[in-house]
Each structure stands twice: as structure tokens, then as C-alpha cells.
Short mmCIF file of C-alpha atoms and ligand atoms in Angstrom, two decimals:
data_model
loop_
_atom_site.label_atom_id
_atom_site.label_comp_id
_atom_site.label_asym_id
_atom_site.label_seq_id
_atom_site.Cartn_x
_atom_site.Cartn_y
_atom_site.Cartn_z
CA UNK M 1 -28.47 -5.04 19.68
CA UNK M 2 -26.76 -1.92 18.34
CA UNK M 3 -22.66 -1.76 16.99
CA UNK M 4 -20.77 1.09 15.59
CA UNK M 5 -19.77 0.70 12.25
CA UNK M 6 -16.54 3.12 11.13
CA UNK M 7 -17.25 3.47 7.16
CA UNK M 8 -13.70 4.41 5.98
CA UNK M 9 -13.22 5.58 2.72
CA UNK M 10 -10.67 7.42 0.20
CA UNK M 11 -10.94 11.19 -0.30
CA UNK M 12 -10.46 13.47 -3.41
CA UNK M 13 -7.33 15.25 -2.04
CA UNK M 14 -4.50 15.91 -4.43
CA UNK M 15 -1.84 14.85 -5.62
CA UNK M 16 -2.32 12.14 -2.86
CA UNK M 17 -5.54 11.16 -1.40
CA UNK M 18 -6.31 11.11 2.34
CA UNK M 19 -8.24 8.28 4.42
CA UNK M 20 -11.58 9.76 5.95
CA UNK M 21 -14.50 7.78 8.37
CA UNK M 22 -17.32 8.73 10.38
CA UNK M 23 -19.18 6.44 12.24
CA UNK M 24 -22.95 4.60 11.75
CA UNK M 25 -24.63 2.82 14.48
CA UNK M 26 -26.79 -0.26 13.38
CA UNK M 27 -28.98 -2.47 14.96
CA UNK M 28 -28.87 -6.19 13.97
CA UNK M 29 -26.39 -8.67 14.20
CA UNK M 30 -22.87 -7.33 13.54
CA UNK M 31 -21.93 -10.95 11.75
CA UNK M 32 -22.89 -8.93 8.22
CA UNK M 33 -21.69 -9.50 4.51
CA UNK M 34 -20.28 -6.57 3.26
CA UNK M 35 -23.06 -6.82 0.40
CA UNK M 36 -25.98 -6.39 3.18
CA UNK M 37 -23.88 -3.35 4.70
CA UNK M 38 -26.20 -0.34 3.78
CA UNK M 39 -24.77 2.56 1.97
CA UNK M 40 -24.49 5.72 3.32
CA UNK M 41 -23.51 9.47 2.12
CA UNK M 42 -21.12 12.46 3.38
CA UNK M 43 -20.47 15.82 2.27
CA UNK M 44 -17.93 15.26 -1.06
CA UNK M 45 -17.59 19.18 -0.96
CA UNK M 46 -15.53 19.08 2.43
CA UNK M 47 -13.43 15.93 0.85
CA UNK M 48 -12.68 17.89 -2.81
CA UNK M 49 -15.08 15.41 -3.96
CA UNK M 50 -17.72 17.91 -4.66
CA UNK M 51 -19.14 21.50 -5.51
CA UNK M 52 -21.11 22.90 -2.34
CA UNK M 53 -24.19 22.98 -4.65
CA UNK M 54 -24.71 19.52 -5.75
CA UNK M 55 -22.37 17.92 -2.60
CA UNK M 56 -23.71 14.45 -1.57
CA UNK M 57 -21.46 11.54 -2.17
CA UNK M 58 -22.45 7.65 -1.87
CA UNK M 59 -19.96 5.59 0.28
CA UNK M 60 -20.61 1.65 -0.90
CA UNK M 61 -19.32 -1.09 1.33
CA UNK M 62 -16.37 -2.94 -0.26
CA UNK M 63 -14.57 -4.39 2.82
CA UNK M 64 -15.58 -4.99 6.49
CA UNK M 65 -13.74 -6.55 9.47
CA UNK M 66 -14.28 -6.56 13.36
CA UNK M 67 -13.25 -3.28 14.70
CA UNK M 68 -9.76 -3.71 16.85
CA UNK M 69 -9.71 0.37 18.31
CA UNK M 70 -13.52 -0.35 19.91
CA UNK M 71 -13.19 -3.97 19.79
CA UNK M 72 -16.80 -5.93 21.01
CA UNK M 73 -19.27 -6.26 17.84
CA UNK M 74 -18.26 -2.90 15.93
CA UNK M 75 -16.69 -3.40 12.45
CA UNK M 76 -14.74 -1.17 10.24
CA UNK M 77 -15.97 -0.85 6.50
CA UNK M 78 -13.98 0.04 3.97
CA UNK M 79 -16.15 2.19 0.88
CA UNK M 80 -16.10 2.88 -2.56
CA UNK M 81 -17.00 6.63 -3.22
CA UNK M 82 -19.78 6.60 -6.27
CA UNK M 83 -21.92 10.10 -7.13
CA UNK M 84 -25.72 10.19 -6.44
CA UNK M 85 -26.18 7.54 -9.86
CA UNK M 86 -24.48 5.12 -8.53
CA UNK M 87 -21.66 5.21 -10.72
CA UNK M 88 -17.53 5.70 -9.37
CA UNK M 89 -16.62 9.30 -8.83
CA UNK M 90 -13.63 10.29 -10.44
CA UNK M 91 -11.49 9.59 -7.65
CA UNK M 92 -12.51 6.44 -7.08
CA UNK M 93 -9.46 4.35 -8.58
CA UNK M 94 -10.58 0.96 -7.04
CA UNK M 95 -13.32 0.50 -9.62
CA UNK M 96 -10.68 0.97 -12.08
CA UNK M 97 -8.89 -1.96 -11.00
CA UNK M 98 -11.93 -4.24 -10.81
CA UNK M 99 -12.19 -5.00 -14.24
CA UNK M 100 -8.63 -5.61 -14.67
CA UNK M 101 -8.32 -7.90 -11.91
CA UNK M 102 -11.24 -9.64 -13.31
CA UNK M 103 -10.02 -9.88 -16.91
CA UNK M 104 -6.79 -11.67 -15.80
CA UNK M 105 -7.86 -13.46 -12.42
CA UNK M 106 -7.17 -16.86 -14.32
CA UNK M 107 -3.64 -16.43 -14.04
CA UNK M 108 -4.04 -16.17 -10.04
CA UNK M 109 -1.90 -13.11 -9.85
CA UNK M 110 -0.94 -12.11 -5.62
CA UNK M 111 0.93 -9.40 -4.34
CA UNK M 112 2.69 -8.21 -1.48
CA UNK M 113 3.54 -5.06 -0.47
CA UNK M 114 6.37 -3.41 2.08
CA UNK M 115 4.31 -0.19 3.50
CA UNK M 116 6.95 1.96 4.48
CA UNK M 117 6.45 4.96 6.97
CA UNK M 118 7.50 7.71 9.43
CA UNK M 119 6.47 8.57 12.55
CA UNK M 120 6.05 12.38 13.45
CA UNK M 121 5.97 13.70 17.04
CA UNK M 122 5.04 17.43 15.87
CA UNK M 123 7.62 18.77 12.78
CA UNK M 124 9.59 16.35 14.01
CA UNK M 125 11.09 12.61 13.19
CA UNK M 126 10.43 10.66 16.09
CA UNK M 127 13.63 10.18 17.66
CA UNK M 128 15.13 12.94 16.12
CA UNK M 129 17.06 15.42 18.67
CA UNK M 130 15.43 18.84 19.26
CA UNK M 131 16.87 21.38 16.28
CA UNK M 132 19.28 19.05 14.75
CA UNK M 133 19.53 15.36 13.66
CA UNK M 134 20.74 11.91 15.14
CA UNK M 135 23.87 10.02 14.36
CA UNK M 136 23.75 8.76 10.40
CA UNK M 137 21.93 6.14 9.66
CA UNK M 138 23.50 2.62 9.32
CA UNK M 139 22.11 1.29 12.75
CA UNK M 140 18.75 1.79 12.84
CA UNK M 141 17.34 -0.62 10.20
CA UNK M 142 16.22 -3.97 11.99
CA UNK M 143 17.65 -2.59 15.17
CA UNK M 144 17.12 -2.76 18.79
CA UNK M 145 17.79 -0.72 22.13
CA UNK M 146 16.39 2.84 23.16
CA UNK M 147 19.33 4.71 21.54
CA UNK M 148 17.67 3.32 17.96
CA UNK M 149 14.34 2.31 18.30
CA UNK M 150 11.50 4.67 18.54
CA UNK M 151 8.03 4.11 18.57
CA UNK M 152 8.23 -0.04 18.84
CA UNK M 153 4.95 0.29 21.70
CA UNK M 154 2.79 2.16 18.02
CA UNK M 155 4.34 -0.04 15.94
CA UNK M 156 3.50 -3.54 17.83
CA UNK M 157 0.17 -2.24 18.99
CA UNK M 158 -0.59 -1.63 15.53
CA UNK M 159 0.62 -4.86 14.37
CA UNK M 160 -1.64 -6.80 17.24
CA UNK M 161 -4.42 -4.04 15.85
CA UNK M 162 -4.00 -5.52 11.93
CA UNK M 163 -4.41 -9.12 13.34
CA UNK M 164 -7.09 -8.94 15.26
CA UNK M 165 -8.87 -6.96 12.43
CA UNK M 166 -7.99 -10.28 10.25
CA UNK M 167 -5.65 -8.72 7.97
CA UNK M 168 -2.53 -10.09 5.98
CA UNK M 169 -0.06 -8.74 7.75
CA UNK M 170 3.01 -10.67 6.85
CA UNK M 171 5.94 -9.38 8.68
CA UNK M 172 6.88 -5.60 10.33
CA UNK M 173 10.86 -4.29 10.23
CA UNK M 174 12.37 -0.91 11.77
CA UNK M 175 13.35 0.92 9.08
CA UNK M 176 16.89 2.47 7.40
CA UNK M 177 15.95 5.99 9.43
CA UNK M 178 14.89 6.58 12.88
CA UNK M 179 11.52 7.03 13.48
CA UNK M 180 11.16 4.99 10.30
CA UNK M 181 9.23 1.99 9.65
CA UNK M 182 7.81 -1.37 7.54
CA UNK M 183 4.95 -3.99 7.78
CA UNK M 184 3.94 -6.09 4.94
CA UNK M 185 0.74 -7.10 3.39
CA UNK M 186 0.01 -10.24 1.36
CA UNK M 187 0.27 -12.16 -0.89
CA UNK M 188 -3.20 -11.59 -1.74
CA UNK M 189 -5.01 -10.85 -4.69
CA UNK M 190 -5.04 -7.33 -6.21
CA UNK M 191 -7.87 -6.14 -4.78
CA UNK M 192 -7.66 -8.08 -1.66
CA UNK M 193 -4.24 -6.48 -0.92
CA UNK M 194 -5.50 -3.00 -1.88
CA UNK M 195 -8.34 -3.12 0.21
CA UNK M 196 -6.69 -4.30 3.22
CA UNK M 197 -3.31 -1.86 2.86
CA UNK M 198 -5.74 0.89 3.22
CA UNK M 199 -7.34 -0.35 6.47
CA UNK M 200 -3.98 -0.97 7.63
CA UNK M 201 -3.46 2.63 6.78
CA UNK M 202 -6.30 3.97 8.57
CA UNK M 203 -5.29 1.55 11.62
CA UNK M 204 -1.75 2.93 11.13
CA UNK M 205 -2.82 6.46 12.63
CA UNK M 206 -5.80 5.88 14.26
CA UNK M 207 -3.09 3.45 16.47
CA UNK M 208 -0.47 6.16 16.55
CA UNK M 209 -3.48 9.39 16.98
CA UNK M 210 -3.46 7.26 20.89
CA UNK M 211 0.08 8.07 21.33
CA UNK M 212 -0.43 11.69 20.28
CA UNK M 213 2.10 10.33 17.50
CA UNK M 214 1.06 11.00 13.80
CA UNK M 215 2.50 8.70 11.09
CA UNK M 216 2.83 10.00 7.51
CA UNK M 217 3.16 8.27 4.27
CA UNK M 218 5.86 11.01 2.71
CA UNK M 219 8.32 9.77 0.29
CA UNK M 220 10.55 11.63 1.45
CA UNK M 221 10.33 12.90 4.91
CA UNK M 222 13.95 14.45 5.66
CA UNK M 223 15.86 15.62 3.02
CA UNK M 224 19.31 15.47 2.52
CA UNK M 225 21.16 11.47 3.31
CA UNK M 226 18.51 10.09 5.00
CA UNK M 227 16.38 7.45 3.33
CA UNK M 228 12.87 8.05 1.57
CA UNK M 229 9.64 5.62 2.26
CA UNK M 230 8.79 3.27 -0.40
CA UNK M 231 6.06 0.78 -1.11
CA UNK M 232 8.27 -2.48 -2.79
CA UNK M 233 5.54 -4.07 -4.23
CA UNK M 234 6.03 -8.09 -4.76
CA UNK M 235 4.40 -9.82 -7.89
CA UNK M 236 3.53 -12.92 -9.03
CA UNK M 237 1.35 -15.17 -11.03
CA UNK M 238 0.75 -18.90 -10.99
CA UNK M 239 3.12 -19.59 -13.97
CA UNK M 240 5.66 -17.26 -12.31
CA UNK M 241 5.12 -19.30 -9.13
CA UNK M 242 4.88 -22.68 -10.11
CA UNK M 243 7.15 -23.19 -13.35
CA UNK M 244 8.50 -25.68 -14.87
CA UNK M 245 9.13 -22.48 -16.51
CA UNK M 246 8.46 -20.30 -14.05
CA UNK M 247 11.62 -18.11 -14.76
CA UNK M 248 10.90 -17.74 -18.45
CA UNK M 249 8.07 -16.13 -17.48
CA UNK M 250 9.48 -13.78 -14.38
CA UNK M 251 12.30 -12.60 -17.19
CA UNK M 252 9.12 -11.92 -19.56
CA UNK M 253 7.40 -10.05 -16.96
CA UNK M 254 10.47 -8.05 -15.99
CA UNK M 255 10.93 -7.07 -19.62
CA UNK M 256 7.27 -6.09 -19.88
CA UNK M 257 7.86 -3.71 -17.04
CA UNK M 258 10.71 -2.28 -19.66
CA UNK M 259 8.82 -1.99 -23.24
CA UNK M 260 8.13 1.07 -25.05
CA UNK M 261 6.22 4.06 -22.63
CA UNK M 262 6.06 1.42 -19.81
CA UNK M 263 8.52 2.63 -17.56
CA UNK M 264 6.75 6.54 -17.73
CA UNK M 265 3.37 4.83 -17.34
CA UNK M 266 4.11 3.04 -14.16
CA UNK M 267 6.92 5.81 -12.62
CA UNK M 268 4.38 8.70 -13.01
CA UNK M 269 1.59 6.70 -10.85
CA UNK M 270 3.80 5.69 -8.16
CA UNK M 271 2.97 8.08 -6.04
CA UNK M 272 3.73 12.22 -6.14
CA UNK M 273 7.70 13.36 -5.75
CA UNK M 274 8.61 9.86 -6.99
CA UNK M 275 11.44 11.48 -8.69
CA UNK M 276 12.31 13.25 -5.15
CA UNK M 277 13.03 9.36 -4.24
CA UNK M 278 14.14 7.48 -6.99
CA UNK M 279 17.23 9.76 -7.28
CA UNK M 280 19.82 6.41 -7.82
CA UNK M 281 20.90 6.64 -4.25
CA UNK M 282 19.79 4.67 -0.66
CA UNK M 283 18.74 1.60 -3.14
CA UNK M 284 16.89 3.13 -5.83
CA UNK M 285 17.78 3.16 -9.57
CA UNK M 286 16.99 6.44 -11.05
CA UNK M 287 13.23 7.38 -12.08
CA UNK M 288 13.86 7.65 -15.31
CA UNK M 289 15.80 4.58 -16.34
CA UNK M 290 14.20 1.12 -16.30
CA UNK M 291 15.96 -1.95 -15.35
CA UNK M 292 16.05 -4.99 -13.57
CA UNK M 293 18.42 -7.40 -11.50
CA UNK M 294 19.11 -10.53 -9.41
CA UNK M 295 19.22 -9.47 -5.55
CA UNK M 296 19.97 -5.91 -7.18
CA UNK M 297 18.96 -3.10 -4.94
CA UNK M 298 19.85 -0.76 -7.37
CA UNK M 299 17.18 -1.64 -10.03
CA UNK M 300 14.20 -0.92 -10.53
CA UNK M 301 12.85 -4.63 -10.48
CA UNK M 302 14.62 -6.96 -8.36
CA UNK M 303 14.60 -10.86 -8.78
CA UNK M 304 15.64 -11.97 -5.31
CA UNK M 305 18.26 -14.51 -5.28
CA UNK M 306 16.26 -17.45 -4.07
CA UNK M 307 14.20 -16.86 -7.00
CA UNK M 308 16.61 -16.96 -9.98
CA UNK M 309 18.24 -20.57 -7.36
CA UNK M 310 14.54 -21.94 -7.59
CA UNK M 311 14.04 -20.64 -10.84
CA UNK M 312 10.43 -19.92 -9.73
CA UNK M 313 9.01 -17.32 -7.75
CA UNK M 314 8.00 -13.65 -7.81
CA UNK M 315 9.52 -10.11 -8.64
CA UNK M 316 9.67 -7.10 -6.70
CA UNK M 317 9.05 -3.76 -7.77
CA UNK M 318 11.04 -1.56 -5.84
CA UNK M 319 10.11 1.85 -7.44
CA UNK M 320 6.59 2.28 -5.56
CA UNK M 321 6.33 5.50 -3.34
CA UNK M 322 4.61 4.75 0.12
CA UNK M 323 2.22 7.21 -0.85
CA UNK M 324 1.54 4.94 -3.48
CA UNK M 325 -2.56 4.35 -4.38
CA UNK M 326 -1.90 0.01 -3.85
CA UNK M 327 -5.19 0.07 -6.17
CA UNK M 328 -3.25 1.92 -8.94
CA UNK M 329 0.40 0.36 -8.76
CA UNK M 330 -1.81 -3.38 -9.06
CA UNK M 331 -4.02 -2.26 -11.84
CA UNK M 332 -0.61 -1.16 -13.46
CA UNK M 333 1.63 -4.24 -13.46
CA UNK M 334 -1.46 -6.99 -13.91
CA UNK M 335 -2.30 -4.87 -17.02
CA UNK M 336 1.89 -5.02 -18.22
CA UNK M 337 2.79 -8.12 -16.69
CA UNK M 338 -0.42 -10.30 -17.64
CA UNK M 339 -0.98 -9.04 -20.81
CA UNK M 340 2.46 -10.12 -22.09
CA UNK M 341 2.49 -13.44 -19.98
CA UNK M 342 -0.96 -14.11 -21.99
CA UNK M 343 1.05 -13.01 -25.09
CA UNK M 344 3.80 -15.02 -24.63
CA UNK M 345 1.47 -18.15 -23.81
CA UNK M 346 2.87 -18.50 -20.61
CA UNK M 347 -0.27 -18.39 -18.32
P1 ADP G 1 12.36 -7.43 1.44
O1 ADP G 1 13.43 -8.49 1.51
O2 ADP G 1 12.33 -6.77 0.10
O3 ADP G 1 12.42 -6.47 2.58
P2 ADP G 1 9.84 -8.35 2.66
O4 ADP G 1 10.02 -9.61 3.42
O5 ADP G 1 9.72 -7.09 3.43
O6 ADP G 1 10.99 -8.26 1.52
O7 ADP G 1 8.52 -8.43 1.78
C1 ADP G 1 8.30 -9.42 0.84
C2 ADP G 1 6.82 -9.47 0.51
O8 ADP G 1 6.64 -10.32 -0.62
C3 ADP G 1 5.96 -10.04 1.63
O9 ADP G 1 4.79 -9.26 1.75
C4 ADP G 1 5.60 -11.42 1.10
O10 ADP G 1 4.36 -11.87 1.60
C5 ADP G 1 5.54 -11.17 -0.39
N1 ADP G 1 5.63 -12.37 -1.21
C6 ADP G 1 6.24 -13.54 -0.90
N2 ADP G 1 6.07 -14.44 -1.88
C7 ADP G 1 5.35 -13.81 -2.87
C8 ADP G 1 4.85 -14.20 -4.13
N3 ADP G 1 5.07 -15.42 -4.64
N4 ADP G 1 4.16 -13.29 -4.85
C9 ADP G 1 3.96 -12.06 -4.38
N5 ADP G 1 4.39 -11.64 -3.18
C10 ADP G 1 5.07 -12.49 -2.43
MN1 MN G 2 10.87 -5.29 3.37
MN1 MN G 3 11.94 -1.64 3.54
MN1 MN G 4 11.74 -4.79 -0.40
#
């Protein structure tokens, strides 16, 4: 039998990287572990991955799950890009995280993260009047009816898209601005959320490409009063989780997130015009000043309020761009937040 396999992976483009896939057709059964998925090459000098002279690329299987677009036995796989000897290229940032992940796995850390977005129909916001703009925002966010909702048929055929591929997908929300818009991955481990954020990326405007819709990952799509696009990103470990003194260790992990050059560390890999964003209005605290809060939309870190009742729980990280690399922001905070949990013996 033969089945189309769509090998996905994460170009070289800067400041943020684009998704790219072409498609193999194998023979077999299409049941495979990723580890018996053959690798396969591209051009890296049509990605910025490469110099035209010496341009092959490796794509290595990380990730596969049933194809929802082509449905039947085809699969998408989701790559790592290595050069020719089979070690990472530069941009890969996913190998980066392995060992991290690794080195602190035993205190189970999981994340979610809020994937915010905007749908484009040409230069425009969805639902955004021809040469001018819509009434202010205040309604849209959770809304319903015509007059506020625009592009729920993308959004819910993507949703049934991430589902049937078998991924996390926690929860979806209309967003603050029209045309604007949430789902959730997780929790899941770092590089199980990672991995599956960027399929649900690719499925994101491969869904929408149907619609003749493109969805886009800016920060900050329309300047000016309207809301940017964020990527919250929700952490926790076991002893964060489970207590008895679970909220000694969420304060130590906040405060981790605040020590020395942390806050520049994280904030500058966050994802590019993060300071466009994080201006200190439309809930965000200001890029360049670190701080946390109970139910406080206005911080940088918020504990939500059923955490600090529980005294147990997880912390969200509200300063995340949507354009965020999910393989970078994880590395970043299990590297902070783990290290001093391990410190402080509370693991
Ligand atoms: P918000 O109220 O900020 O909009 P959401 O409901 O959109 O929150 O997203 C919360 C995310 O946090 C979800 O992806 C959820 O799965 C995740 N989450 C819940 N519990 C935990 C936990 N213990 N650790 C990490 N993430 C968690
Ligand atoms: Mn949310
Ligand atoms: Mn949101
Ligand atoms: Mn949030």
C-alpha cells in the first residue's frame, strides 16, 4: 500500500522562523514509529538554511500523527533540521531543549500554552471594515453573533483538525480583537507541547489556506488600541502541583523568573517586537520590569487565584509573544524554574 507522508519542519527565517513541508509517498504500513520514519533532505539554501554551494539539509522525524487535511493512512511528521553529519543546524532550537528537558524530567515539569492569533483576509483583519476599523474592542473576546465573530467555520474546523490529528488541544476562545483568536495546548511535557504547538501551527493555516484566509502569528497585528497576540505559557512541576508545599515552591519559581539577568534572558527570546507588546497596557506589565501577582493581569507572572486558594498549582507566564519558538520559552523557564526548585530542595 502507498500513503503520503507531509514532513513538516522549521525553517531558518529571521527574526522568526517559518513552518515549511513537502510531501513523501511510502509504501508499507502507515502504523510507523517515528524512529522507523526514514529521513529525508530539501534544499536549506531556499529556507536560509544554507549557501547554494553546499545546500542539502537532513529533515529527521521527531513527531508523526495521522494526517486530518488528507485523512485515510497519510501522516504528518514533524522534523528536526540536522546538516549532512548528522548533527542540529544552527537553527534547530529543539535539540537545544532536549537535554534540558532530560536533565530535569524528574521533577515532571508540563506546560500549557494559549496560542494566540489573527486571521488575515488580504492586508486586512478579518472582520475589519474596508479602509477603516470596527467598533472598539470590549465585545469581541468570548463573544458570539455575526456582528463579532469572524472566522468561527476556520477556527472549529481547525479545532476538529487538531483532534483528529491526536493533539492536546485543551480549550479554543475568540479573542480581545476581531478577527482574533486562542486555542490551548497541554499540559504536556516540554517537548511534547513544543512539538505538537507547531503541528497545530502548520494545521492552523493549512486549515485557514482552504478558506483563502491566512492566519499570522504577529504580536502585534494593528497598531494603535487594539490588543497584541501572546503565547501565556502555563508552568508547573510535580512539587508545584502536588504540595504539601506546593506554594513555597510556585513563590520560589516566580522569584527565579525575577533574579539577576533573568528577566532580559527570558524577555529577549520571547519572540521579535516583544517590546512592541509588552508596552504595560491591554494586560501586559512592561518588558522591562519583572514581576509577579495573584490573578494579576498586569504582571508579568500571574498566580491565578485558585492557585494561591489551593495553595498548589501552576504559574502562568504571560509575557510570551505568539510568535514565540514554544521550544525556546520551555528550555528557558525549566532551566530558571528547575534549577532553583532543585536548589531550594523542593523537587
Ligand atoms: P487563561 O485563563 O489564562 O485564559 P487558559 O484556560 O486559556 O487560561 O489556559 C490555561 C492553560 O494552562 C491550559 O492550556 C491548561 O491546560 C494549562 N494548565 C492547567 N493546569 C496546568 C498545570 N498544572 N501546569 C501547566 N499548565 C496547566
Ligand atoms: Mn486563555
Ligand atoms: Mn488569550
Ligand atoms: Mn492566559
Amino acid at each position: 500500500m502507498t500513503f503520503k507522508a507531509e514532513y513538516i519542519w522549521i525553517d531558518g527565517t529571521e527574526p522568526t522562523a517559518k513552518l515549511r513541508s513537502k510531501t513523501k509517498i511510502m509504501t508499507g504500513s502507515s502504523a510507523q514509529d517515528v524512529a522507523e520514519l526514514p529521513v529525508w533532505g530539501f534544499d536549506g539554501s531556499s529556507t536560509s538554511q544554507a549557501e547554494g554551494h553546499a545546500s542539502d539539509r537532513v529533515l529527521k522525524p521527531v513527531f508523526s500523527c495521522p494526517d486530518p487535511i488528507r485523512g485515510g493512512a497519510d501522516i504528518l511528521v514533524l522534523c528536526e533540521v540536522l546538516d549532512i553529519d548528522m548533527t542540529p543546524h544552527a537553527s534547530n532550537t529543539r535539540a537545544a531543549l532536549r537535554p534540558v528537558a532530560e536533565r530535569f524530567a524528574g521533577q515532571e515539569p508540563v506546560f500549557g500554552i494559549e496560542q494566540e492569533y489573527t486571521f488575515f483576509d488580504g492586508h486586512r483583519p478579518l472582520g475589519f471594515p474596508e479602509g477603516g476599523f470596527p467598533a472598539a474592542q470590549g465585545g469581541y473576546y468570548c463573544g458570539v453573533g455575526a456582528d463579532e465573530i469572524f472566522g468561527r467555520e476556520i477556527v472549529e474546523k481547525h479545532l476538529d483538525n487538531c483532534l483528529e490529528a491526536g493533539l492536546g488541544i485543551s480549550g479554543i476562545n475568540a479573542e480581545v480583537m476581531p478577527g482574533q483568536w486562542e486555542f490551548q495546548v497541554g499540559p504536556l511535557s516540554p517537548l511534547e507541547v513544543s512539538d505538537q504547538l507547531w503541528v497545530a501551527r502548520w494545521l492552523l493555516y493549512r486549515t485557514a489556506e482552504d478558506f483563502g484566509v491566512s492566519a499570522t502569528l504577529d504580536p502585534k497585528p494593528v497598531k494603535g488600541d487594539w490588543n497584541g497576540a501572546g503565547a501565556h505559557t502555563n508552568f508547573s512541576t510535580k512539587a508545584m502541583r502536588e504540595g504539601p508545599d506546593g506554594y513555597d515552591a510556585i513563590i520560589t519559581a516566580c522569584e527565579s523568573l525575577g533574579e539577576g539577568s533573568k528577566p532580559m534572558d527570558h524577555v529577549k527570546n520571547y519572540g521579535a517586537g516583544i517590546d512592541e507588546r509588552l508596552t504595560g497596557l491591554h494586560e501586559t506589565a512592561p518588558w522591562n520590569e519583572y514581576s509577579y501577582g495573584v490573578s494579576d493581569r498586569g504582571a508579568s507572572v500571574r498566580i491565578p487565584w485558585q492557585v494561591e486558594k489551593d495553595r498548589k498549582g501552576y504559574i502562568e507566564d504571560r509575557r510570551p509573544n505568539a510568535n514565540v519558538d514554544p521550544y525556546v520559552v520551555t528550555r528557558l523557564i525549566v532551566d530558571t524554574c528547575c534549577a532553583a526548585l532543585e536548589k531550594a530542595d523542593q523537587v
